[in-house]
Amino acid sequence: MRLLDKAKFLALFAWRSALRHRRRSLLVISTATVGMTGVLFSMGFSNGMVDSMIRGGVESGMGHVQIRPAGFEKERKIDRRLKNSSSLLERIEGLNMPPELSPTHVAPRFEREGLLRIGSYQEGVVITGIDPEKEKSVSSFDDWIIEGSYLPSRQEEDSTGIIPCLIGAVNANRMEVELDDYVILTLGNHASESVSIRARIVGIFQSPMTGVDRHTVLVHRSALSELYREGSSQTSNITLLTTGLAASAKLDQFLESQLLQPETATTRNDIVADDDFEILSFFQLQPQIETMLNYIDDIKGIIYGVLMSGFALTLLNSVLMSVFERTREIGIQMAIGTRKGFIVVSIILESVILAMAGAITGFVIGGGLVVSLSITGIPLGSFAGGVEMIGSMSTIVYPRITMDDIALGFYVAIGMSILASIYPAYKATHIQPVEAIGGRH
C-alpha cells in the first residue's frame, strides 16, 4: 500500500507540474496534436494507396492467382500462350477446393498487344479476349459499363464479320466515338504478320484506373483466337479469384500440389519447365505492391519520428523552462532529503502526461479525419498522369488506419516524451540545494 501511495503522490505531483503553466502546456499539447494528426493522415493515405493498387489489380482481372506460360514471371511477355489450355482449364475446374478456398472462380483470357485505330488516331492497347460469363466472376468490367452493354453472345456477330468490343471511357472521349461506331483493331498473328479487324463498340466502361481505361480493349476470346490463328482456341492465362487476398498464397500452394508433378522434378523450376506453365500468386504478379508494403512497414517508425520531432523539441523546451523556473523548489526538495530518482521520475511523468494529452487529442482529430476521408475518398484526378504510371492504382484513394498504426503512434509519443525529458531531468539532479535556495542559480 505504501508503494501505491507513493505512485499516486508522484502522479499527482507530475500532473500539477504539467498544469502549472497552462499556456506553455497548451502549446506542447497543440504541437503533439498537430504532429499526431499528420502521422495518422500520412499512414492512412499510404495504406489507402496500397489498398487501391491491390483492389485495382484484382478488379481489373488479375485475380488472386494466375496460371501463366513458363517464364512469365521472369520475362513478363503477355504474348506467350498456354499449351493444352483446354485440358488444363478442365483440370482446374474439376478440382475439389478446400473449404477455406471456396468459392474459387476461374476464367481464361487471351491477351495480345495491338493498336486501337480510328482515322488518324491510334493507341497502343492490350486486346484482351474473354469468355464474358466466366469473366464476370473474376473482374468488374461488367459493373464498370457506363454506356451500352456487356459483350453479347458471339453467335450474334458471326455473319457480319465484325466483332463486338468494349473500350474505356478515356479512349472513347479522345477518339470522339460513341456506341455502335466502328474501330480497327490491329495485332500480330501466329505467323508474325500484322492483321486487322473491324470492331463495333457495344459498350464503354469506366474503371477507377486511368491506365486500365486507356490500354484495355475487350473482345471475345474465340474471336481473338480466330484472328490470331484460324480455327484455334488460344489462352494466355487462367485467372482464379478466391475468398480474399489472404488466401492467395494458400491457393497457389494448393494448385501446385494438384497440378504440378513433383515426382518428375527436384526443384520448382524443373516442375514448371516440364509442365510448361507456372502458378503465380498476386504478389508474384505485382511484386511492386509487396515491395511498397514492406517499405511502408519499414519506414513507419521513421515517419512517426520525423513528424513528431517538432513536438519533441517543443516539449524539451517546455520541460527545461519548467525546471529552471522551479530551481528553488527543487533545491528545497533535495535539501529535505528527496531522492534524485523521485525528481527524475516526476519530470519524465510530466513529459509523458503532456505527450499523451496531445497524442490522444491527435488521435481523435486525426482518426476522425481519416474515417471521414475513408468514406468520401481523396480524388487524385489532378495527378492522373502520375497515377497512371503507378499502374492499377485508382484515381480515388480511401485512407485506412489500423490498430497497429495507432499503437505505434502511442509508442512513439511515449518514447519522444521520455527522450525529451532526459536532459531537463539531468539538469534538475545537478542543482546545488544551497545555491538554489539562496537564489544563486
Tab-separated table of C-alpha atoms in Angstrom:
chain	number	residue	atom	x	y	z
A	1	MET	CA	0.000	0.000	0.000
A	2	ARG	CA	2.901	2.297	0.721
A	3	LEU	CA	4.191	1.822	-2.810
A	4	LEU	CA	0.748	2.630	-4.207
A	5	ASP	CA	0.579	5.808	-2.144
A	6	LYS	CA	3.970	6.869	-3.481
A	7	ALA	CA	2.837	6.243	-7.029
A	8	LYS	CA	-0.322	8.300	-6.503
A	9	PHE	CA	1.640	11.137	-4.954
A	10	LEU	CA	4.182	11.052	-7.789
A	11	ALA	CA	1.463	11.109	-10.441
A	12	LEU	CA	-0.354	13.982	-8.690
A	13	PHE	CA	2.886	15.917	-8.368
A	14	ALA	CA	3.688	15.476	-12.071
A	15	TRP	CA	0.125	16.441	-13.014
A	16	ARG	CA	0.302	19.672	-11.005
A	17	SER	CA	3.676	20.487	-12.554
A	18	ALA	CA	2.259	19.966	-16.048
A	19	LEU	CA	-0.659	22.317	-15.325
A	20	ARG	CA	1.402	24.978	-13.589
A	21	HIS	CA	1.993	26.920	-16.815
A	22	ARG	CA	-1.130	26.282	-18.792
A	23	ARG	CA	-0.235	28.335	-21.845
A	24	ARG	CA	3.055	26.536	-22.248
A	25	SER	CA	1.417	23.164	-21.656
A	26	LEU	CA	-1.296	24.040	-24.175
A	27	LEU	CA	1.404	24.853	-26.743
A	28	VAL	CA	3.044	21.465	-26.168
A	29	ILE	CA	-0.283	19.633	-26.393
A	30	SER	CA	-1.200	21.534	-29.571
A	31	THR	CA	2.130	20.650	-31.175
A	32	ALA	CA	1.660	16.983	-30.277
A	33	THR	CA	-1.879	17.094	-31.647
A	34	VAL	CA	-0.761	18.514	-34.994
A	35	GLY	CA	2.092	16.019	-35.206
A	36	MET	CA	-0.105	13.031	-34.411
A	37	THR	CA	-2.802	14.185	-36.826
A	38	GLY	CA	-0.174	14.404	-39.559
A	39	VAL	CA	1.141	10.975	-38.630
A	40	LEU	CA	-2.281	9.325	-38.834
A	41	PHE	CA	-3.139	11.020	-42.112
A	42	SER	CA	0.170	10.065	-43.753
A	43	MET	CA	-0.113	6.450	-42.638
A	44	GLY	CA	-3.791	6.298	-43.589
A	45	PHE	CA	-3.006	7.672	-47.038
A	46	SER	CA	-0.151	5.184	-47.515
A	47	ASN	CA	-2.400	2.293	-46.522
A	48	GLY	CA	-5.100	3.626	-48.829
A	49	MET	CA	-2.691	3.783	-51.761
A	50	VAL	CA	-1.694	0.154	-51.291
A	51	ASP	CA	-5.334	-0.909	-50.870
A	52	SER	CA	-6.186	0.971	-54.055
A	53	MET	CA	-3.440	-0.778	-56.022
A	54	ILE	CA	-4.489	-4.199	-54.739
A	55	ARG	CA	-8.188	-3.583	-55.351
A	56	GLY	CA	-7.499	-2.161	-58.808
A	57	GLY	CA	-5.357	-5.129	-59.805
A	58	VAL	CA	-7.894	-7.681	-58.611
A	59	GLU	CA	-10.933	-5.937	-60.099
A	60	SER	CA	-9.264	-5.417	-63.491
A	61	GLY	CA	-8.927	-9.179	-63.893
A	62	MET	CA	-5.600	-10.039	-62.317
A	63	GLY	CA	-7.363	-12.156	-59.721
A	64	HIS	CA	-5.637	-13.701	-56.727
A	65	VAL	CA	-3.718	-16.350	-58.676
A	66	GLN	CA	-2.866	-16.739	-62.349
A	67	ILE	CA	-1.568	-19.669	-64.356
A	68	ARG	CA	0.827	-18.390	-66.987
A	69	PRO	CA	3.222	-19.933	-69.525
A	70	ALA	CA	6.572	-20.932	-68.031
A	71	GLY	CA	8.970	-17.998	-67.750
A	72	PHE	CA	6.339	-15.265	-67.487
A	73	GLU	CA	7.398	-14.179	-64.001
A	74	LYS	CA	10.908	-13.525	-65.280
A	75	GLU	CA	10.236	-12.106	-68.760
A	76	ARG	CA	6.746	-10.562	-68.375
A	77	LYS	CA	5.769	-11.208	-72.008
A	78	ILE	CA	1.988	-11.315	-72.307
A	79	ASP	CA	2.124	-12.676	-75.879
A	80	ARG	CA	3.088	-16.142	-74.642
A	81	ARG	CA	0.347	-18.771	-74.814
A	82	LEU	CA	-0.524	-21.739	-72.636
A	83	LYS	CA	-0.190	-25.151	-74.254
A	84	ASN	CA	-3.045	-27.618	-73.836
A	85	SER	CA	-5.031	-24.855	-72.154
A	86	SER	CA	-8.397	-26.565	-72.629
A	87	SER	CA	-7.373	-29.687	-70.728
A	88	LEU	CA	-5.636	-27.566	-68.080
A	89	LEU	CA	-8.792	-25.489	-67.615
A	90	GLU	CA	-10.858	-28.656	-67.233
A	91	ARG	CA	-8.441	-29.976	-64.608
A	92	ILE	CA	-8.702	-26.758	-62.610
A	93	GLU	CA	-12.489	-26.568	-62.812
A	94	GLY	CA	-12.675	-30.194	-61.670
A	95	LEU	CA	-10.600	-29.666	-58.527
A	96	ASN	CA	-12.260	-30.128	-55.152
A	97	MET	CA	-11.308	-26.899	-53.404
A	98	PRO	CA	-10.770	-26.864	-49.611
A	99	PRO	CA	-13.466	-25.025	-47.595
A	100	GLU	CA	-11.167	-22.052	-46.901
A	101	LEU	CA	-10.715	-21.585	-50.674
A	102	SER	CA	-14.371	-21.896	-51.625
A	103	PRO	CA	-15.764	-20.451	-53.713
A	104	THR	CA	-12.943	-20.057	-56.241
A	105	HIS	CA	-13.879	-18.669	-59.665
A	106	VAL	CA	-11.938	-19.495	-62.831
A	107	ALA	CA	-11.751	-17.668	-66.174
A	108	PRO	CA	-9.411	-17.970	-69.198
A	109	ARG	CA	-8.027	-14.988	-71.091
A	110	PHE	CA	-6.163	-14.455	-74.350
A	111	GLU	CA	-4.103	-11.254	-74.495
A	112	ARG	CA	-2.356	-9.665	-77.454
A	113	GLU	CA	-0.575	-6.341	-77.725
A	114	GLY	CA	-2.011	-4.295	-80.553
A	115	LEU	CA	-3.355	-0.992	-81.803
A	116	LEU	CA	-6.758	0.625	-81.483
A	117	ARG	CA	-7.280	2.851	-84.540
A	118	ILE	CA	-9.873	5.196	-85.982
A	119	GLY	CA	-8.880	7.657	-88.679
A	120	SER	CA	-5.507	9.167	-87.810
A	121	TYR	CA	-5.837	8.382	-84.112
A	122	GLN	CA	-4.226	5.258	-82.721
A	123	GLU	CA	-3.458	3.983	-79.239
A	124	GLY	CA	-1.336	1.071	-78.076
A	125	VAL	CA	-3.580	-1.333	-76.166
A	126	VAL	CA	-3.786	-4.845	-74.820
A	127	ILE	CA	-6.533	-6.592	-76.755
A	128	THR	CA	-7.992	-8.999	-74.231
A	129	GLY	CA	-10.091	-11.943	-75.305
A	130	ILE	CA	-12.510	-13.111	-72.621
A	131	ASP	CA	-15.330	-15.564	-72.069
A	132	PRO	CA	-17.942	-12.983	-70.970
A	133	GLU	CA	-19.897	-15.083	-68.476
A	134	LYS	CA	-16.807	-16.508	-66.786
A	135	GLU	CA	-15.099	-13.109	-66.796
A	136	LYS	CA	-17.903	-11.620	-64.708
A	137	SER	CA	-16.824	-13.769	-61.761
A	138	VAL	CA	-13.165	-12.628	-61.759
A	139	SER	CA	-13.282	-8.949	-62.784
A	140	SER	CA	-15.511	-5.877	-62.538
A	141	PHE	CA	-15.721	-4.803	-66.176
A	142	ASP	CA	-19.420	-5.664	-66.309
A	143	ASP	CA	-20.001	-3.349	-63.328
A	144	TRP	CA	-17.973	-0.559	-64.928
A	145	ILE	CA	-20.173	-0.265	-68.039
A	146	ILE	CA	-21.433	3.325	-68.280
A	147	GLU	CA	-22.833	3.172	-71.820
A	148	GLY	CA	-24.174	0.300	-73.853
A	149	SER	CA	-23.959	-3.258	-72.610
A	150	TYR	CA	-21.540	-6.046	-71.840
A	151	LEU	CA	-20.280	-8.254	-74.671
A	152	PRO	CA	-23.175	-10.076	-76.390
A	153	SER	CA	-23.044	-13.731	-77.356
A	154	ARG	CA	-20.503	-14.500	-80.037
A	155	GLN	CA	-23.071	-16.004	-82.433
A	156	GLU	CA	-24.873	-12.693	-82.934
A	157	GLU	CA	-21.910	-11.222	-84.769
A	158	ASP	CA	-20.597	-14.199	-86.767
A	159	SER	CA	-22.457	-13.463	-90.010
A	160	THR	CA	-21.260	-9.867	-90.308
A	161	GLY	CA	-17.524	-10.457	-89.936
A	162	ILE	CA	-17.420	-7.563	-87.483
A	163	ILE	CA	-16.678	-8.358	-83.865
A	164	PRO	CA	-18.095	-6.542	-80.827
A	165	CYS	CA	-15.726	-4.813	-78.414
A	166	LEU	CA	-15.644	-2.813	-75.207
A	167	ILE	CA	-13.375	0.217	-74.865
A	168	GLY	CA	-12.546	2.545	-71.981
A	169	ALA	CA	-14.110	5.959	-71.492
A	170	VAL	CA	-10.690	7.624	-71.837
A	171	ASN	CA	-10.259	6.340	-75.406
A	172	ALA	CA	-13.904	6.973	-76.265
A	173	ASN	CA	-13.509	10.640	-75.325
A	174	ARG	CA	-10.175	11.050	-77.093
A	175	MET	CA	-11.381	9.353	-80.262
A	176	GLU	CA	-14.784	11.081	-80.082
A	177	VAL	CA	-16.623	7.822	-80.707
A	178	GLU	CA	-19.966	6.585	-79.436
A	179	LEU	CA	-21.864	3.334	-79.194
A	180	ASP	CA	-22.185	1.423	-82.497
A	181	ASP	CA	-19.253	3.311	-84.018
A	182	TYR	CA	-16.532	1.212	-85.640
A	183	VAL	CA	-12.844	0.995	-84.803
A	184	ILE	CA	-9.953	-1.008	-86.232
A	185	LEU	CA	-8.010	-3.483	-84.086
A	186	THR	CA	-4.551	-4.455	-85.336
A	187	LEU	CA	-2.291	-7.162	-83.919
A	188	GLY	CA	0.284	-9.755	-84.896
A	189	ASN	CA	-0.856	-13.288	-85.762
A	190	HIS	CA	0.882	-16.652	-85.287
A	191	ALA	CA	2.995	-16.043	-88.405
A	192	SER	CA	4.158	-12.636	-87.093
A	193	GLU	CA	2.067	-10.888	-89.733
A	194	SER	CA	0.038	-7.782	-89.000
A	195	VAL	CA	-3.693	-8.447	-89.193
A	196	SER	CA	-6.623	-6.104	-88.650
A	197	ILE	CA	-10.315	-6.489	-88.000
A	198	ARG	CA	-13.223	-4.110	-87.795
A	199	ALA	CA	-14.904	-3.932	-84.399
A	200	ARG	CA	-18.155	-2.347	-83.289
A	201	ILE	CA	-18.307	-0.575	-79.943
A	202	VAL	CA	-21.109	-2.234	-77.980
A	203	GLY	CA	-20.138	-0.834	-74.597
A	204	ILE	CA	-17.958	1.774	-72.913
A	205	PHE	CA	-16.536	1.107	-69.463
A	206	GLN	CA	-15.071	3.498	-66.935
A	207	SER	CA	-12.804	1.900	-64.359
A	208	PRO	CA	-11.264	3.642	-61.328
A	209	MET	CA	-7.852	3.277	-63.040
A	210	THR	CA	-6.961	5.599	-65.918
A	211	GLY	CA	-4.350	3.141	-67.204
A	212	VAL	CA	-6.886	0.315	-67.468
A	213	ASP	CA	-9.316	2.574	-69.339
A	214	ARG	CA	-6.671	3.693	-71.779
A	215	HIS	CA	-4.883	0.430	-72.510
A	216	THR	CA	-7.611	-2.237	-72.406
A	217	VAL	CA	-9.940	-3.397	-75.169
A	218	LEU	CA	-12.190	-6.385	-74.504
A	219	VAL	CA	-13.370	-8.812	-77.200
A	220	HIS	CA	-14.482	-12.442	-77.264
A	221	ARG	CA	-11.653	-14.904	-76.715
A	222	SER	CA	-12.937	-17.051	-79.565
A	223	ALA	CA	-12.901	-14.098	-81.986
A	224	LEU	CA	-9.387	-13.059	-80.988
A	225	SER	CA	-8.188	-16.670	-81.237
A	226	GLU	CA	-9.522	-16.980	-84.793
A	227	LEU	CA	-7.885	-13.714	-85.744
A	228	TYR	CA	-4.589	-14.954	-84.317
A	229	ARG	CA	-4.879	-18.368	-85.965
A	230	GLU	CA	-7.945	-19.577	-87.834
A	231	GLY	CA	-9.789	-22.420	-86.180
A	232	SER	CA	-7.826	-22.235	-82.934
A	233	SER	CA	-8.698	-21.597	-79.290
A	234	GLN	CA	-5.922	-19.685	-77.567
A	235	THR	CA	-5.303	-18.847	-73.897
A	236	SER	CA	-2.632	-16.577	-72.415
A	237	ASN	CA	-3.543	-17.136	-68.803
A	238	ILE	CA	-6.099	-18.643	-66.481
A	239	THR	CA	-7.229	-16.326	-63.691
A	240	LEU	CA	-8.526	-17.556	-60.348
A	241	LEU	CA	-10.371	-15.440	-57.790
A	242	THR	CA	-10.807	-16.926	-54.326
A	243	THR	CA	-12.181	-15.776	-50.973
A	244	GLY	CA	-9.683	-12.949	-50.473
A	245	LEU	CA	-6.123	-11.771	-50.906
A	246	ALA	CA	-5.052	-13.520	-47.697
A	247	ALA	CA	-5.901	-16.849	-49.349
A	248	SER	CA	-3.805	-16.139	-52.450
A	249	ALA	CA	-0.709	-17.957	-51.184
A	250	LYS	CA	-2.798	-20.926	-49.980
A	251	LEU	CA	-4.477	-21.214	-53.374
A	252	ASP	CA	-1.063	-21.042	-55.046
A	253	GLN	CA	0.225	-23.906	-52.887
A	254	PHE	CA	-2.919	-25.983	-53.402
A	255	LEU	CA	-2.735	-25.646	-57.186
A	256	GLU	CA	0.936	-26.572	-57.184
A	257	SER	CA	0.195	-29.705	-55.195
A	258	GLN	CA	-2.652	-30.686	-57.532
A	259	LEU	CA	-1.423	-29.625	-60.973
A	260	LEU	CA	2.334	-29.974	-60.918
A	261	GLN	CA	4.149	-33.287	-60.774
A	262	PRO	CA	6.836	-33.274	-58.072
A	263	GLU	CA	7.876	-36.829	-58.861
A	264	THR	CA	9.307	-35.745	-62.218
A	265	ALA	CA	11.493	-32.918	-60.914
A	266	THR	CA	13.572	-31.928	-57.936
A	267	THR	CA	13.003	-28.160	-57.994
A	268	ARG	CA	10.072	-25.872	-58.702
A	269	ASN	CA	11.787	-24.534	-61.835
A	270	ASP	CA	12.166	-28.071	-63.175
A	271	ILE	CA	8.481	-28.709	-62.498
A	272	VAL	CA	7.487	-25.563	-64.373
A	273	ALA	CA	9.689	-26.470	-67.337
A	274	ASP	CA	8.156	-29.965	-67.566
A	275	ASP	CA	4.572	-28.772	-67.351
A	276	ASP	CA	5.186	-25.631	-69.409
A	277	PHE	CA	3.219	-23.402	-67.071
A	278	GLU	CA	3.755	-21.663	-63.762
A	279	ILE	CA	1.403	-20.716	-60.956
A	280	LEU	CA	1.761	-17.159	-59.677
A	281	SER	CA	0.172	-15.598	-56.611
A	282	PHE	CA	-0.969	-11.974	-56.564
A	283	PHE	CA	2.265	-10.613	-55.105
A	284	GLN	CA	4.309	-12.573	-57.645
A	285	LEU	CA	2.257	-10.915	-60.362
A	286	GLN	CA	2.573	-7.499	-58.691
A	287	PRO	CA	5.920	-7.517	-56.838
A	288	GLN	CA	5.955	-3.715	-56.685
A	289	ILE	CA	2.948	-3.781	-54.343
A	290	GLU	CA	4.664	-6.215	-51.986
A	291	THR	CA	7.777	-4.029	-52.102
A	292	MET	CA	5.694	-0.971	-51.214
A	293	LEU	CA	4.033	-2.821	-48.331
A	294	ASN	CA	7.407	-3.844	-46.909
A	295	TYR	CA	8.755	-0.332	-47.459
A	296	ILE	CA	5.850	1.267	-45.597
A	297	ASP	CA	6.262	-1.169	-42.706
A	298	ASP	CA	9.983	-0.400	-42.552
A	299	ILE	CA	9.627	3.379	-42.514
A	300	LYS	CA	6.534	3.766	-40.341
A	301	GLY	CA	8.635	4.412	-37.244
A	302	ILE	CA	10.832	6.871	-39.162
A	303	ILE	CA	7.798	8.774	-40.460
A	304	TYR	CA	6.387	8.961	-36.960
A	305	GLY	CA	9.716	10.162	-35.583
A	306	VAL	CA	10.171	12.881	-38.220
A	307	LEU	CA	6.627	14.217	-37.884
A	308	MET	CA	6.867	14.187	-34.087
A	309	SER	CA	10.344	15.762	-33.904
A	310	GLY	CA	8.850	19.265	-33.765
A	311	PHE	CA	6.723	18.181	-30.848
A	312	ALA	CA	9.782	16.700	-29.107
A	313	LEU	CA	11.722	19.962	-29.408
A	314	THR	CA	8.763	21.967	-28.094
A	315	LEU	CA	8.369	19.531	-25.211
A	316	LEU	CA	12.089	19.700	-24.422
A	317	ASN	CA	11.947	23.485	-24.280
A	318	SER	CA	8.810	23.465	-22.121
A	319	VAL	CA	10.105	20.962	-19.558
A	320	LEU	CA	13.526	22.620	-19.447
A	321	MET	CA	11.939	26.020	-18.761
A	322	SER	CA	9.795	24.387	-16.084
A	323	VAL	CA	12.933	23.031	-14.390
A	324	PHE	CA	14.652	26.422	-14.495
A	325	GLU	CA	11.596	28.152	-13.015
A	326	ARG	CA	11.374	25.549	-10.247
A	327	THR	CA	15.079	25.598	-9.366
A	328	ARG	CA	14.407	26.908	-5.845
A	329	GLU	CA	11.607	24.381	-5.325
A	330	ILE	CA	13.794	21.504	-6.495
A	331	GLY	CA	16.621	22.759	-4.281
A	332	ILE	CA	14.333	22.701	-1.234
A	333	GLN	CA	13.164	19.194	-2.121
A	334	MET	CA	16.735	17.972	-2.314
A	335	ALA	CA	17.645	19.769	0.923
A	336	ILE	CA	14.928	17.945	2.871
A	337	GLY	CA	16.090	14.597	1.566
A	338	THR	CA	14.058	13.996	-1.588
A	339	ARG	CA	15.828	11.423	-3.685
A	340	LYS	CA	17.108	12.305	-7.134
A	341	GLY	CA	15.181	9.349	-8.533
A	342	PHE	CA	11.905	10.926	-7.416
A	343	ILE	CA	12.786	14.175	-9.184
A	344	VAL	CA	13.811	12.351	-12.375
A	345	VAL	CA	10.637	10.250	-12.464
A	346	SER	CA	8.419	13.276	-11.764
A	347	ILE	CA	9.952	15.191	-14.690
A	348	ILE	CA	9.594	12.186	-17.002
A	349	LEU	CA	5.977	11.744	-15.912
A	350	GLU	CA	5.311	15.413	-16.579
A	351	SER	CA	6.598	14.963	-20.134
A	352	VAL	CA	4.601	11.780	-20.645
A	353	ILE	CA	1.395	13.437	-19.395
A	354	LEU	CA	1.780	16.313	-21.847
A	355	ALA	CA	2.664	13.922	-24.679
A	356	MET	CA	-0.253	11.607	-24.031
A	357	ALA	CA	-2.706	14.502	-23.785
A	358	GLY	CA	-1.557	15.717	-27.202
A	359	ALA	CA	-1.449	12.197	-28.636
A	360	ILE	CA	-4.988	11.381	-27.530
A	361	THR	CA	-6.286	14.663	-28.939
A	362	GLY	CA	-4.367	13.980	-32.155
A	363	PHE	CA	-5.825	10.506	-32.407
A	364	VAL	CA	-9.342	11.872	-32.022
A	365	ILE	CA	-8.851	14.596	-34.653
A	366	GLY	CA	-6.629	12.572	-36.994
A	367	GLY	CA	-8.759	9.460	-36.624
A	368	GLY	CA	-11.895	11.443	-37.359
A	369	LEU	CA	-10.257	12.951	-40.447
A	370	VAL	CA	-9.154	9.553	-41.759
A	371	VAL	CA	-12.557	7.966	-41.080
A	372	SER	CA	-14.287	10.835	-42.880
A	373	LEU	CA	-11.962	10.577	-45.885
A	374	SER	CA	-12.310	6.794	-45.917
A	375	ILE	CA	-15.965	7.370	-46.795
A	376	THR	CA	-15.631	10.265	-49.253
A	377	GLY	CA	-12.211	9.332	-50.646
A	378	ILE	CA	-9.375	11.591	-51.782
A	379	PRO	CA	-9.662	12.361	-55.519
A	380	LEU	CA	-6.363	12.347	-57.394
A	381	GLY	CA	-7.783	13.382	-60.748
A	382	SER	CA	-5.343	16.299	-60.980
A	383	PHE	CA	-2.487	13.798	-60.814
A	384	ALA	CA	-3.965	11.332	-63.310
A	385	GLY	CA	-0.731	11.145	-65.301
A	386	GLY	CA	1.337	10.193	-62.278
A	387	VAL	CA	-1.314	7.797	-61.012
A	388	GLU	CA	-1.387	6.071	-64.415
A	389	MET	CA	2.343	5.406	-64.132
A	390	ILE	CA	1.742	3.519	-60.877
A	391	GLY	CA	-0.442	1.053	-62.786
A	392	SER	CA	-3.511	-0.391	-61.116
A	393	MET	CA	-3.921	2.425	-58.610
A	394	SER	CA	-7.296	4.144	-58.568
A	395	THR	CA	-7.693	7.899	-59.022
A	396	ILE	CA	-9.593	7.929	-55.712
A	397	VAL	CA	-7.778	6.834	-52.552
A	398	TYR	CA	-9.639	5.808	-49.410
A	399	PRO	CA	-7.346	6.226	-46.365
A	400	ARG	CA	-7.278	3.481	-43.746
A	401	ILE	CA	-5.565	3.184	-40.386
A	402	THR	CA	-5.000	0.028	-38.374
A	403	MET	CA	-4.707	-0.676	-34.673
A	404	ASP	CA	-1.002	-1.304	-35.273
A	405	ASP	CA	-0.663	2.259	-36.602
A	406	ILE	CA	-2.407	3.650	-33.524
A	407	ALA	CA	-0.329	1.521	-31.151
A	408	LEU	CA	2.884	2.573	-32.876
A	409	GLY	CA	1.796	6.205	-32.547
A	410	PHE	CA	1.392	5.815	-28.795
A	411	TYR	CA	4.776	4.126	-28.505
A	412	VAL	CA	6.465	6.909	-30.474
A	413	ALA	CA	4.736	9.616	-28.398
A	414	ILE	CA	5.856	7.999	-25.139
A	415	GLY	CA	9.352	7.406	-26.484
A	416	MET	CA	9.672	11.005	-27.669
A	417	SER	CA	8.462	12.347	-24.330
A	418	ILE	CA	10.997	10.251	-22.414
A	419	LEU	CA	13.835	11.333	-24.706
A	420	ALA	CA	12.787	14.981	-24.415
A	421	SER	CA	12.817	14.777	-20.608
A	422	ILE	CA	16.276	13.235	-20.207
A	423	TYR	CA	18.230	16.498	-20.440
A	424	PRO	CA	15.859	18.514	-18.161
A	425	ALA	CA	15.972	15.655	-15.622
A	426	TYR	CA	19.767	15.646	-15.795
A	427	LYS	CA	19.857	19.416	-15.166
A	428	ALA	CA	17.442	19.049	-12.240
A	429	THR	CA	19.534	16.394	-10.489
A	430	HIS	CA	22.644	18.584	-10.699
A	431	ILE	CA	21.092	21.555	-8.923
A	432	GLN	CA	23.008	22.508	-5.763
A	433	PRO	CA	20.477	22.961	-2.912
A	434	VAL	CA	22.433	25.729	-1.145
A	435	GLU	CA	22.826	27.812	-4.309
A	436	ALA	CA	19.227	27.171	-5.381
A	437	ILE	CA	17.726	28.169	-2.017
A	438	GLY	CA	19.992	31.180	-1.795
A	439	GLY	CA	18.907	32.333	-5.212
A	440	ARG	CA	22.400	32.000	-6.746
A	441	HIS	CA	21.358	29.902	-9.755
